[in-house]
Every structure is written in C-alpha cells, then in structure tokens.
Short mmCIF file of N, CA, C and O in Angstrom, two decimals:
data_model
loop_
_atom_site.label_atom_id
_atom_site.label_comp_id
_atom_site.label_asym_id
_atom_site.label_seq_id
_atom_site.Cartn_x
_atom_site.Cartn_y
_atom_site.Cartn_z
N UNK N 1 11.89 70.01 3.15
CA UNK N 1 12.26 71.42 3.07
C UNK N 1 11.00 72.26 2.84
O UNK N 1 10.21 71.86 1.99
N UNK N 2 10.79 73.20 3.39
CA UNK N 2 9.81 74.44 3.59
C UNK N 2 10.16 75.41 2.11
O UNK N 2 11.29 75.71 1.73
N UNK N 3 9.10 75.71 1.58
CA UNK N 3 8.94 76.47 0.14
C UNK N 3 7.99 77.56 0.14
O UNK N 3 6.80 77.26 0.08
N UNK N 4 8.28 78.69 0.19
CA UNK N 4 7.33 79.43 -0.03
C UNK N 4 6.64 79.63 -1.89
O UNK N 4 7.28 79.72 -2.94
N UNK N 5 4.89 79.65 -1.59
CA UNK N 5 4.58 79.40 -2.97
C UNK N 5 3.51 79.91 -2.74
O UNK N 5 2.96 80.18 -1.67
N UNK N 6 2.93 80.17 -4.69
CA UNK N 6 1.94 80.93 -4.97
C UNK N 6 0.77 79.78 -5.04
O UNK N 6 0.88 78.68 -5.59
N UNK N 7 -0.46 80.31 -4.32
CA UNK N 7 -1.77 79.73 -5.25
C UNK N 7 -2.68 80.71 -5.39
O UNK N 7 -3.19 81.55 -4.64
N UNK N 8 -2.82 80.27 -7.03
CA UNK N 8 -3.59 80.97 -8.00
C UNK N 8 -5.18 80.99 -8.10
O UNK N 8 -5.82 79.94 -8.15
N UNK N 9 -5.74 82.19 -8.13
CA UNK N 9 -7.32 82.09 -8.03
C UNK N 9 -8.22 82.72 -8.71
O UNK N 9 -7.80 83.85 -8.47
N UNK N 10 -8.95 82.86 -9.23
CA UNK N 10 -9.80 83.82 -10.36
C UNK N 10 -11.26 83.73 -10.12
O UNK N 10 -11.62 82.60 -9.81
N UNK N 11 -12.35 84.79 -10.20
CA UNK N 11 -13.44 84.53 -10.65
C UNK N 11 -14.14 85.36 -11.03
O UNK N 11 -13.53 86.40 -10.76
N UNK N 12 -15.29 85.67 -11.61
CA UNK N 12 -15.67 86.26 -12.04
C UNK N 12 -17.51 87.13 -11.19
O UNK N 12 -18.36 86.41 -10.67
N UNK N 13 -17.60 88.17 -11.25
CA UNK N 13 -18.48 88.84 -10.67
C UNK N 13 -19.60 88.77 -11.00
O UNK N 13 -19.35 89.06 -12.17
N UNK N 14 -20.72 88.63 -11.00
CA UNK N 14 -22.13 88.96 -11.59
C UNK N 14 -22.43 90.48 -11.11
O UNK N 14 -23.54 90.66 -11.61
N UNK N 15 -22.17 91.40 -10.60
CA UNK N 15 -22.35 93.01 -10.36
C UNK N 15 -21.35 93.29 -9.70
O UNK N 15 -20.46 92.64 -9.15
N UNK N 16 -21.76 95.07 -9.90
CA UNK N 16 -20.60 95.44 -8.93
C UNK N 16 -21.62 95.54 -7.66
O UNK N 16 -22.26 96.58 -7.69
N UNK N 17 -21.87 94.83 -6.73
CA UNK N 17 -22.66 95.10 -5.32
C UNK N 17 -21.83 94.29 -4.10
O UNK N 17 -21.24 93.22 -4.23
N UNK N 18 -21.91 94.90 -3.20
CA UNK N 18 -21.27 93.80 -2.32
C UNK N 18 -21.75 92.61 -2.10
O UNK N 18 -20.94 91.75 -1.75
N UNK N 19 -23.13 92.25 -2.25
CA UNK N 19 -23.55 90.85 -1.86
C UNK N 19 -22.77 90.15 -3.28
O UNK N 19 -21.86 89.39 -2.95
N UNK N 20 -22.94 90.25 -4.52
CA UNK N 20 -21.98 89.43 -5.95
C UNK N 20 -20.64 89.44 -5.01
O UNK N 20 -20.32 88.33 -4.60
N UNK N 21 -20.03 90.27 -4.70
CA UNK N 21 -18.98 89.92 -4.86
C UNK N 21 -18.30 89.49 -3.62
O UNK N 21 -17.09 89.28 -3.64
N UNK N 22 -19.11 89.34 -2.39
CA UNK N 22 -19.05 88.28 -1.37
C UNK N 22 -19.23 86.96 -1.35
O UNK N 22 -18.87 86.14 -0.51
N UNK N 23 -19.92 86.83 -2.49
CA UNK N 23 -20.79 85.54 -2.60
C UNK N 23 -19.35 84.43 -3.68
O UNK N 23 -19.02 83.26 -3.48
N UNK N 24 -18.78 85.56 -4.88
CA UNK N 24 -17.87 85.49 -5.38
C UNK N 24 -16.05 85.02 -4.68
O UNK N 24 -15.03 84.41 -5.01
N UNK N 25 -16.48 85.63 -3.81
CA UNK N 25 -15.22 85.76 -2.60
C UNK N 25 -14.87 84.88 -1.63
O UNK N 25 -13.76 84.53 -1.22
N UNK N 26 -16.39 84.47 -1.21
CA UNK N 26 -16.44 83.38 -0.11
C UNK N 26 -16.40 81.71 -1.25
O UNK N 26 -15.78 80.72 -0.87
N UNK N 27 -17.05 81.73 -2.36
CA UNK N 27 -16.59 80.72 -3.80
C UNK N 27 -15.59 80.07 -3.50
O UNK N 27 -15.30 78.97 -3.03
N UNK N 28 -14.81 81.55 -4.11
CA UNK N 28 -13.09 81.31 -4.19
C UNK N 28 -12.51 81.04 -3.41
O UNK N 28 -11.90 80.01 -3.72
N UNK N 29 -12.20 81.49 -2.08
CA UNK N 29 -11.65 80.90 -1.13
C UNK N 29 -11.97 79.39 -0.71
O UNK N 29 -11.18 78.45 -0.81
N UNK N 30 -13.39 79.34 -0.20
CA UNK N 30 -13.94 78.13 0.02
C UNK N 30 -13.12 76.88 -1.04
O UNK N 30 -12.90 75.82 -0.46
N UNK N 31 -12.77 76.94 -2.23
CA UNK N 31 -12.27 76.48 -3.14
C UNK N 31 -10.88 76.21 -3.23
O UNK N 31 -10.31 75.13 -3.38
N UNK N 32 -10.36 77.50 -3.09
CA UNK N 32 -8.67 77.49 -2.56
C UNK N 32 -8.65 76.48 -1.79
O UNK N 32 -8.21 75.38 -2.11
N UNK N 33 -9.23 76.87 -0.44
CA UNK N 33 -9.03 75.94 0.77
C UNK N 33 -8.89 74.44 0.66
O UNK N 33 -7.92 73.71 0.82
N UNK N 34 -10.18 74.20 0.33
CA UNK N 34 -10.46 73.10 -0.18
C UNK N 34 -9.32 71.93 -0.69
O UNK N 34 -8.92 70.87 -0.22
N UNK N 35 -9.05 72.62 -1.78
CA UNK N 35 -8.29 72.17 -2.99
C UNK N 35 -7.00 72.02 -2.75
O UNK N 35 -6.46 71.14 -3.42
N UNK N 36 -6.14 72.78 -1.79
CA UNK N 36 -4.85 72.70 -0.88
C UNK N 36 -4.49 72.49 0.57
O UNK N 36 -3.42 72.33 1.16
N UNK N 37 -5.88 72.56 0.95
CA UNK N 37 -5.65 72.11 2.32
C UNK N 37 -5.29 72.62 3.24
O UNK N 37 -4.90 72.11 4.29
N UNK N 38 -5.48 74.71 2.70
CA UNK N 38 -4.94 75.48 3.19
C UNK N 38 -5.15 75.30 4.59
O UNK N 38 -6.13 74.69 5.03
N UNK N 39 -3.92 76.04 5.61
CA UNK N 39 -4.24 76.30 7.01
C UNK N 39 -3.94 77.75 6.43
O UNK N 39 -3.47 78.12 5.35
N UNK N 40 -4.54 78.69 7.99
CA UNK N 40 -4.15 79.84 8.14
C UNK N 40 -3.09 80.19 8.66
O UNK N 40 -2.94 81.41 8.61
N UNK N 41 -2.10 79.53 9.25
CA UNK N 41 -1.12 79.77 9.85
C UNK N 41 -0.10 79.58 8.82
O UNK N 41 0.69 80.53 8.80
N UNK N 42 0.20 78.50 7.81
CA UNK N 42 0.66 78.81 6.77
C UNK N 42 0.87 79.94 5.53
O UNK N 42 1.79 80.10 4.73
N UNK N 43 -0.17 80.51 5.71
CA UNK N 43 -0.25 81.64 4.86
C UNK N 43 0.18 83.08 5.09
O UNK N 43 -0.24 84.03 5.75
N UNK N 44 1.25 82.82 4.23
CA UNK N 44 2.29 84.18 4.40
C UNK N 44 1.52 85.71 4.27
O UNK N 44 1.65 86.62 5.09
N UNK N 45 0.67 85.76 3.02
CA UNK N 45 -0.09 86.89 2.60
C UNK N 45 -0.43 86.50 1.30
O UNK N 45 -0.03 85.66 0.49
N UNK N 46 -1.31 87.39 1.35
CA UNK N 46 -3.04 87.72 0.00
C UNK N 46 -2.72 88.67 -0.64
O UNK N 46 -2.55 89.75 -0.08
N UNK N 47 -2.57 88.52 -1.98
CA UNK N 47 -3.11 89.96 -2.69
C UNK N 47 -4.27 89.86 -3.36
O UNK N 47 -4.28 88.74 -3.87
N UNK N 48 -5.32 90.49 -3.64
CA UNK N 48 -6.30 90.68 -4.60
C UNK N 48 -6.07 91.52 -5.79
O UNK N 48 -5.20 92.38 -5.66
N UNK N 49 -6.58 91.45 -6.75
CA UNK N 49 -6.71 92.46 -8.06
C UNK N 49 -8.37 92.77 -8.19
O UNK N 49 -9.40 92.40 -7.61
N UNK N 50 -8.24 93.08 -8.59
CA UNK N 50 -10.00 93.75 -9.06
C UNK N 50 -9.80 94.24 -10.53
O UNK N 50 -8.64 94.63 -10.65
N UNK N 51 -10.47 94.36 -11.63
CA UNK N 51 -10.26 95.10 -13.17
C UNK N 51 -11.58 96.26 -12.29
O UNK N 51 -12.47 96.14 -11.44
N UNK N 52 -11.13 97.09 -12.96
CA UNK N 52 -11.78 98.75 -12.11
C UNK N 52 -13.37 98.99 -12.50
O UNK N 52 -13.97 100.06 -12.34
N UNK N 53 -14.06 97.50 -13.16
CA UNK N 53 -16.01 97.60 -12.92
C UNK N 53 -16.09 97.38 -11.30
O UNK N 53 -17.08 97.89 -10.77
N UNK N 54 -15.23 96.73 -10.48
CA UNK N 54 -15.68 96.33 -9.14
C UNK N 54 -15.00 97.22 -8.05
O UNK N 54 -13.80 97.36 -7.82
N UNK N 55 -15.73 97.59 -7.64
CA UNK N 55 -15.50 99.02 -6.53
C UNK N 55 -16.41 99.64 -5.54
O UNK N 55 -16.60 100.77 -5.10
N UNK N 56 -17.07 98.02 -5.31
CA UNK N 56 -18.07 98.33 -3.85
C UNK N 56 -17.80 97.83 -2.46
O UNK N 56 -18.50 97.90 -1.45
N UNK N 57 -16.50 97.24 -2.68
CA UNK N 57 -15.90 97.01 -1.05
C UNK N 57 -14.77 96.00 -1.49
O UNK N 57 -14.77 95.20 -2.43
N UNK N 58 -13.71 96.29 -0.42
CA UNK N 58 -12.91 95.45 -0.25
C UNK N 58 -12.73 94.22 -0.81
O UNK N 58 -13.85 94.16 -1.32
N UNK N 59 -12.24 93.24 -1.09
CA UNK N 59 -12.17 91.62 -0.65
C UNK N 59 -11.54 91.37 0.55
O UNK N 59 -11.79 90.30 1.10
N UNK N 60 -10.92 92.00 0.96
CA UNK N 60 -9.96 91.85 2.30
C UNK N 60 -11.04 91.89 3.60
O UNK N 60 -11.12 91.21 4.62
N UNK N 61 -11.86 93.03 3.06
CA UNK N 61 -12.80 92.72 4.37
C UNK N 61 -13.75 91.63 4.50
O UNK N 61 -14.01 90.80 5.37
N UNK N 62 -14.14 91.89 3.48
CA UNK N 62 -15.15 90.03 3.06
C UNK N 62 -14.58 88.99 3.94
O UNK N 62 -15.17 88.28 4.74
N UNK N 63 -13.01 89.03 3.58
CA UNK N 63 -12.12 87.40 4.19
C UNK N 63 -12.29 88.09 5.52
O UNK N 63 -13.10 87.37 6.10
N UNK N 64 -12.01 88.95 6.23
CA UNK N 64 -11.79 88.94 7.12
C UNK N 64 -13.20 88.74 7.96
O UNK N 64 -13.22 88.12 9.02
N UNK N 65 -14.18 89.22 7.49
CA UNK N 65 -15.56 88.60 7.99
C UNK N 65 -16.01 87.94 7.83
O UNK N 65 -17.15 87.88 8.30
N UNK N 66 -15.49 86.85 6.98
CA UNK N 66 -16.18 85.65 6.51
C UNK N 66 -15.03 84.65 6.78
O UNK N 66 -15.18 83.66 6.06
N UNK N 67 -13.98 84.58 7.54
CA UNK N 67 -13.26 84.10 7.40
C UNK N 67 -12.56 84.16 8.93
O UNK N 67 -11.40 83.77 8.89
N UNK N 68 -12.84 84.41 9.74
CA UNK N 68 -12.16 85.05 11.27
C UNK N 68 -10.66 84.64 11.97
O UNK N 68 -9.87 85.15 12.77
N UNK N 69 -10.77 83.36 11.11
CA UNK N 69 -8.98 82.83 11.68
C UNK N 69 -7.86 83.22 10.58
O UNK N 69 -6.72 82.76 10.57
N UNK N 70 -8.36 84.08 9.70
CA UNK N 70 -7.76 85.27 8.69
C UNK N 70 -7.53 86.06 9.38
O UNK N 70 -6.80 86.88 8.81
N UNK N 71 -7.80 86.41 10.65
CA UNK N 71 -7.43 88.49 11.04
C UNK N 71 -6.21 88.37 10.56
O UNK N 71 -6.21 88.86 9.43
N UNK N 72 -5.30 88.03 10.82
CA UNK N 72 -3.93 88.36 11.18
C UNK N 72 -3.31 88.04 9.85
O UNK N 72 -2.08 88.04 9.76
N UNK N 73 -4.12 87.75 8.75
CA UNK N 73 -2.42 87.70 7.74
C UNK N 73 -2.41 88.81 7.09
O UNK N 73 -3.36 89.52 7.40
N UNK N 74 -1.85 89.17 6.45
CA UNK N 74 -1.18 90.66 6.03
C UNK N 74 -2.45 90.38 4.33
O UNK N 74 -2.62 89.26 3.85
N UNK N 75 -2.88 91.22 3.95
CA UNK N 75 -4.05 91.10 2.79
C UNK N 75 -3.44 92.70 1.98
O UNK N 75 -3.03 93.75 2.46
N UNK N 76 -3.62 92.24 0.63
CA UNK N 76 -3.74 93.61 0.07
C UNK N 76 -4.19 93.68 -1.32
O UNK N 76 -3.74 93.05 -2.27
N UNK N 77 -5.68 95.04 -1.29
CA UNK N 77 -6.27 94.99 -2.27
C UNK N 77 -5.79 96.18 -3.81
O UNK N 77 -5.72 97.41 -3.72
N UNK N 78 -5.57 95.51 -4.86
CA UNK N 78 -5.11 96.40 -6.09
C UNK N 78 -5.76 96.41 -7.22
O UNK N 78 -6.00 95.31 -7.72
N UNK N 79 -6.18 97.59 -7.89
CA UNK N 79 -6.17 97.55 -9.07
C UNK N 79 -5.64 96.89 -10.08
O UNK N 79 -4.50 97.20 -10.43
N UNK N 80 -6.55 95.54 -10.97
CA UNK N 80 -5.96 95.15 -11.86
C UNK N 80 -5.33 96.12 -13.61
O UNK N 80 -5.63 97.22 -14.09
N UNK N 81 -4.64 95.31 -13.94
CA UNK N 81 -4.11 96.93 -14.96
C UNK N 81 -5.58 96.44 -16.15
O UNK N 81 -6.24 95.41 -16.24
N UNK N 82 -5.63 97.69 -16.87
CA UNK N 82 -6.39 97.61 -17.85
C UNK N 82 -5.75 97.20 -19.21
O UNK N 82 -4.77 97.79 -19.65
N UNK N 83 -6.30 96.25 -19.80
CA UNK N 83 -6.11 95.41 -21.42
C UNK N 83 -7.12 95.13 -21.81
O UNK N 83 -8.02 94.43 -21.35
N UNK N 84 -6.94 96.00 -23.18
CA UNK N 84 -7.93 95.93 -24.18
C UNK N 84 -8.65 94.54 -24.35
O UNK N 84 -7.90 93.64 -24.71
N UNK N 85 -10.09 94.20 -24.12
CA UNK N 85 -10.41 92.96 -24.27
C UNK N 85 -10.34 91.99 -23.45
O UNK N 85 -10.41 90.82 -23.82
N UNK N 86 -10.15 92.41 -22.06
CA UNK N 86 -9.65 91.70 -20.99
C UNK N 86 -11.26 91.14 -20.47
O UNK N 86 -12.40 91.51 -20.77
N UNK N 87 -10.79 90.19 -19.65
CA UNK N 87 -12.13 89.42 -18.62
C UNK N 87 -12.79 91.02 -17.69
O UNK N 87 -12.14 91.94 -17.19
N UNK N 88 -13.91 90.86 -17.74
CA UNK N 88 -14.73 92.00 -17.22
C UNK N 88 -15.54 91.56 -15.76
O UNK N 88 -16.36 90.65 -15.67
N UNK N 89 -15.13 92.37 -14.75
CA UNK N 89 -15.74 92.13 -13.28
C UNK N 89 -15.19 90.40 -12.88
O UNK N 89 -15.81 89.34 -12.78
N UNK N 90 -13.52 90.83 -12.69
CA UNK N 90 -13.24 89.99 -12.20
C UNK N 90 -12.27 90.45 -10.98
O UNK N 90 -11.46 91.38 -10.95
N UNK N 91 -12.64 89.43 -9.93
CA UNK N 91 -11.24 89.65 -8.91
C UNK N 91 -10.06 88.21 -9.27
O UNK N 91 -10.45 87.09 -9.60
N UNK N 92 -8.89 88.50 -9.13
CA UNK N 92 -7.91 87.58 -9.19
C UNK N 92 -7.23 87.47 -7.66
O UNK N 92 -7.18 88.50 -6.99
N UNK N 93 -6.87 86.61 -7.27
CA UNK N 93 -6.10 86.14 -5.96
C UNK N 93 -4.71 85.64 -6.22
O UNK N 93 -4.54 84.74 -7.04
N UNK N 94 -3.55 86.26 -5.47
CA UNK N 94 -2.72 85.46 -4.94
C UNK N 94 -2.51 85.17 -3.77
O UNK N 94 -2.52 86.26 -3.19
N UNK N 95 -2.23 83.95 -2.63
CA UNK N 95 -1.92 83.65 -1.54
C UNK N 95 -0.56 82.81 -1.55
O UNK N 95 -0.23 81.82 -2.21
N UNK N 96 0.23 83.70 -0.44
CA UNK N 96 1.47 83.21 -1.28
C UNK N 96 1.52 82.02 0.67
O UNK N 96 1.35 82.50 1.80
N UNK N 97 1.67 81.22 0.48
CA UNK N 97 2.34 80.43 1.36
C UNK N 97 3.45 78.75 1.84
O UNK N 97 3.88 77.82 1.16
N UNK N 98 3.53 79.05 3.20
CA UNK N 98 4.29 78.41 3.41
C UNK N 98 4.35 76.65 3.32
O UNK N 98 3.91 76.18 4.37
N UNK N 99 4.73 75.66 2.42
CA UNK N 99 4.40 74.37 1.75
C UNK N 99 5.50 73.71 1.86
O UNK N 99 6.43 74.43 2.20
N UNK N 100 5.76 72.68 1.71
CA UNK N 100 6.42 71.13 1.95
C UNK N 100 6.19 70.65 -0.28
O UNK N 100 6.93 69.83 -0.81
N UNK N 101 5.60 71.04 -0.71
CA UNK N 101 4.68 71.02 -1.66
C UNK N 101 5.55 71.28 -2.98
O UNK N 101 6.29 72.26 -2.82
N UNK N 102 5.66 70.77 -4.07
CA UNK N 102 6.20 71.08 -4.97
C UNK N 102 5.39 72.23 -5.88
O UNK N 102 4.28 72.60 -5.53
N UNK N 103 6.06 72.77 -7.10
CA UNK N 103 5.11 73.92 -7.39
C UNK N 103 4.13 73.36 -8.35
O UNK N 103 3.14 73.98 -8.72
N UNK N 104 4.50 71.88 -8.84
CA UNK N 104 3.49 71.83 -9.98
C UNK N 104 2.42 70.67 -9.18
O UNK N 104 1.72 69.91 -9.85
N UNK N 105 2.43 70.64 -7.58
CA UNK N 105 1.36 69.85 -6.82
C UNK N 105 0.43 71.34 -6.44
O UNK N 105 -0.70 70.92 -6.23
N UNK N 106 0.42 72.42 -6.32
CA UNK N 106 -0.17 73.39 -5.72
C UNK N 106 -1.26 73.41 -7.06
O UNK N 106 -0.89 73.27 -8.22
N UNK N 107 -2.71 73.61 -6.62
CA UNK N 107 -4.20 73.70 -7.41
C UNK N 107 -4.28 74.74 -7.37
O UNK N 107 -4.11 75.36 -6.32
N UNK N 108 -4.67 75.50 -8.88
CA UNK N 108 -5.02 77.01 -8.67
C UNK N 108 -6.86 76.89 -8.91
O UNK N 108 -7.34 76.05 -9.69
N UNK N 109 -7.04 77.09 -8.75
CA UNK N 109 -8.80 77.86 -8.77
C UNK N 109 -9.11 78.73 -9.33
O UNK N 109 -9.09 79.82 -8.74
N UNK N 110 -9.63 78.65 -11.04
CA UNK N 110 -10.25 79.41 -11.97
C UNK N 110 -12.28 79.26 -11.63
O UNK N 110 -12.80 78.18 -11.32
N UNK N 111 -12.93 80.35 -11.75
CA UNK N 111 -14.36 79.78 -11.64
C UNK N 111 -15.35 80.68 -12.20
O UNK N 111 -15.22 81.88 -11.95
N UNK N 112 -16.47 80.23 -13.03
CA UNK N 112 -17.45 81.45 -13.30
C UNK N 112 -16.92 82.43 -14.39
O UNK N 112 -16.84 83.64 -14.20
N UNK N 113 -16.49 81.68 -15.75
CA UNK N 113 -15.73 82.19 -17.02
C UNK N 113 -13.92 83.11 -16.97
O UNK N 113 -13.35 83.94 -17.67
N UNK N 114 -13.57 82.22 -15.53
CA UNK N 114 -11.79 83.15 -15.13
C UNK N 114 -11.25 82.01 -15.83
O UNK N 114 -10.08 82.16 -16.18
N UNK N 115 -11.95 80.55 -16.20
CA UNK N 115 -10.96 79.40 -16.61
C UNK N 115 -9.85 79.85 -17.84
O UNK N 115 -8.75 79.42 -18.17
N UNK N 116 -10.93 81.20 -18.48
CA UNK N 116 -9.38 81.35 -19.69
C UNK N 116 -8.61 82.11 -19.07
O UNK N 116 -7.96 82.55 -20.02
N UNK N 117 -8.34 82.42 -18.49
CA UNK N 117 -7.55 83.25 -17.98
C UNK N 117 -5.94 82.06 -18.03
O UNK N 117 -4.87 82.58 -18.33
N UNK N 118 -5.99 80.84 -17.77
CA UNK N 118 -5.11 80.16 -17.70
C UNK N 118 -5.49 78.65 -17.75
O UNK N 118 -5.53 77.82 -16.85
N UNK N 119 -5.85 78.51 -19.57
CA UNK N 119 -5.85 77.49 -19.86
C UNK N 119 -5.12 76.20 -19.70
O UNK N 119 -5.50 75.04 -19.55
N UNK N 120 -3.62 76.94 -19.82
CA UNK N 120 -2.92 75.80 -19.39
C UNK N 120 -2.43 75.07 -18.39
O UNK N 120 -1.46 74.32 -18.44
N UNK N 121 -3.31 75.37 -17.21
CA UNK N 121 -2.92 74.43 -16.24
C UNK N 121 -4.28 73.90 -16.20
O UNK N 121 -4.86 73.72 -15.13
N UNK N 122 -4.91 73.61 -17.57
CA UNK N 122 -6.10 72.16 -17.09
C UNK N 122 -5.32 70.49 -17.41
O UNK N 122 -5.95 69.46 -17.15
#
C-alpha cells in the first residue's frame, strides 16, 4: 500500500549570504536523498521555513538549480515563527512524499547544531 509521508530536515546557516546558504541547502538535500532513497517523481511537495536572520534568496531556487529533475514539484518558501531562544539562521525542510515505507522507517536529517531541534529520534 502507497503512504503519503513526511521527511524531516534541519540545518543550520553560517551567514545570511547566498553562497552559506546554498552550500547549507545542497548539505541537506544531498543527505535527505541519500538517506531515503529519494526519487523525484515520488515527491509530492517541499516546504521550507527559514527563522527571519536568513533572507538572501530562496531555497526553492537553490533546489531548483542545483537540483534540475526538481523543476516540477510544487516547493514553498515560509517564514519560520519566532520563539524566544530558538535555533538562530536556520532553514527547516519538509518533503512530503509518496512511500511503500512505514513512518518510523523514514530518516530525518538534522545537521550543523539543528540535531536539538529533535532529539528524540536519535
């Protein structure tokens, strides 16, 4: 049976410039991929978050230029909300797609001080 599901992704920025946070971007994905075996044709859609230090380009465009058998899935970039004390210059990922996969076989990808973000799936 076919499941639609989340995988989880985090990392953290060294500036707000576009080269950090390409370099950050292409990481994470590279990692996602990796780690699930993603195809692109599986993948329903992307959201990004950003916490509001990072605001020198997209992530959507990054994937889509660094990434070319991405054009076509539906991507969308948001403001993460603000909390007092929160992780600083980070983007977060969801990719929600289509799996055979149970939910507690799907790898999320913390990297570059996002690991607290969700300790408990070490």
């Amino acid at each position: 049976m076919m499941y639609q599901r989340g995988v989880r992704g985090a990392v953290t920025v060294e500036n707000n410039s576009p080269e950090a946070l390409k370099s950050a971007v292409v990481e994470l994905i590279s990692s996602l991929i990796n780690a699930n075996n993603l195809k692109e044709e599986d993948i329903s859609h992307v959201i990004y978050t950003l916490t509001d230090d990072i605001d020198c380009v997209y992530p959507a465009k990054i994937v889509r230029d660094e990434f070319p058998k991405w054009k076509y899935i539906p991507m969308m970039c948001v403001s993460e909300m603000k909390i007092k004390n929160s992780l600083e210059k980070c983007l977060r990922i969801l990719i929600v797609i289509n799996t055979t996969l149970a939910q507690q076989q799907i790898k999320h990808v913390y990297l570059k001080g996002a690991e607290k973000l969700r300790q408990d799936l070490k």
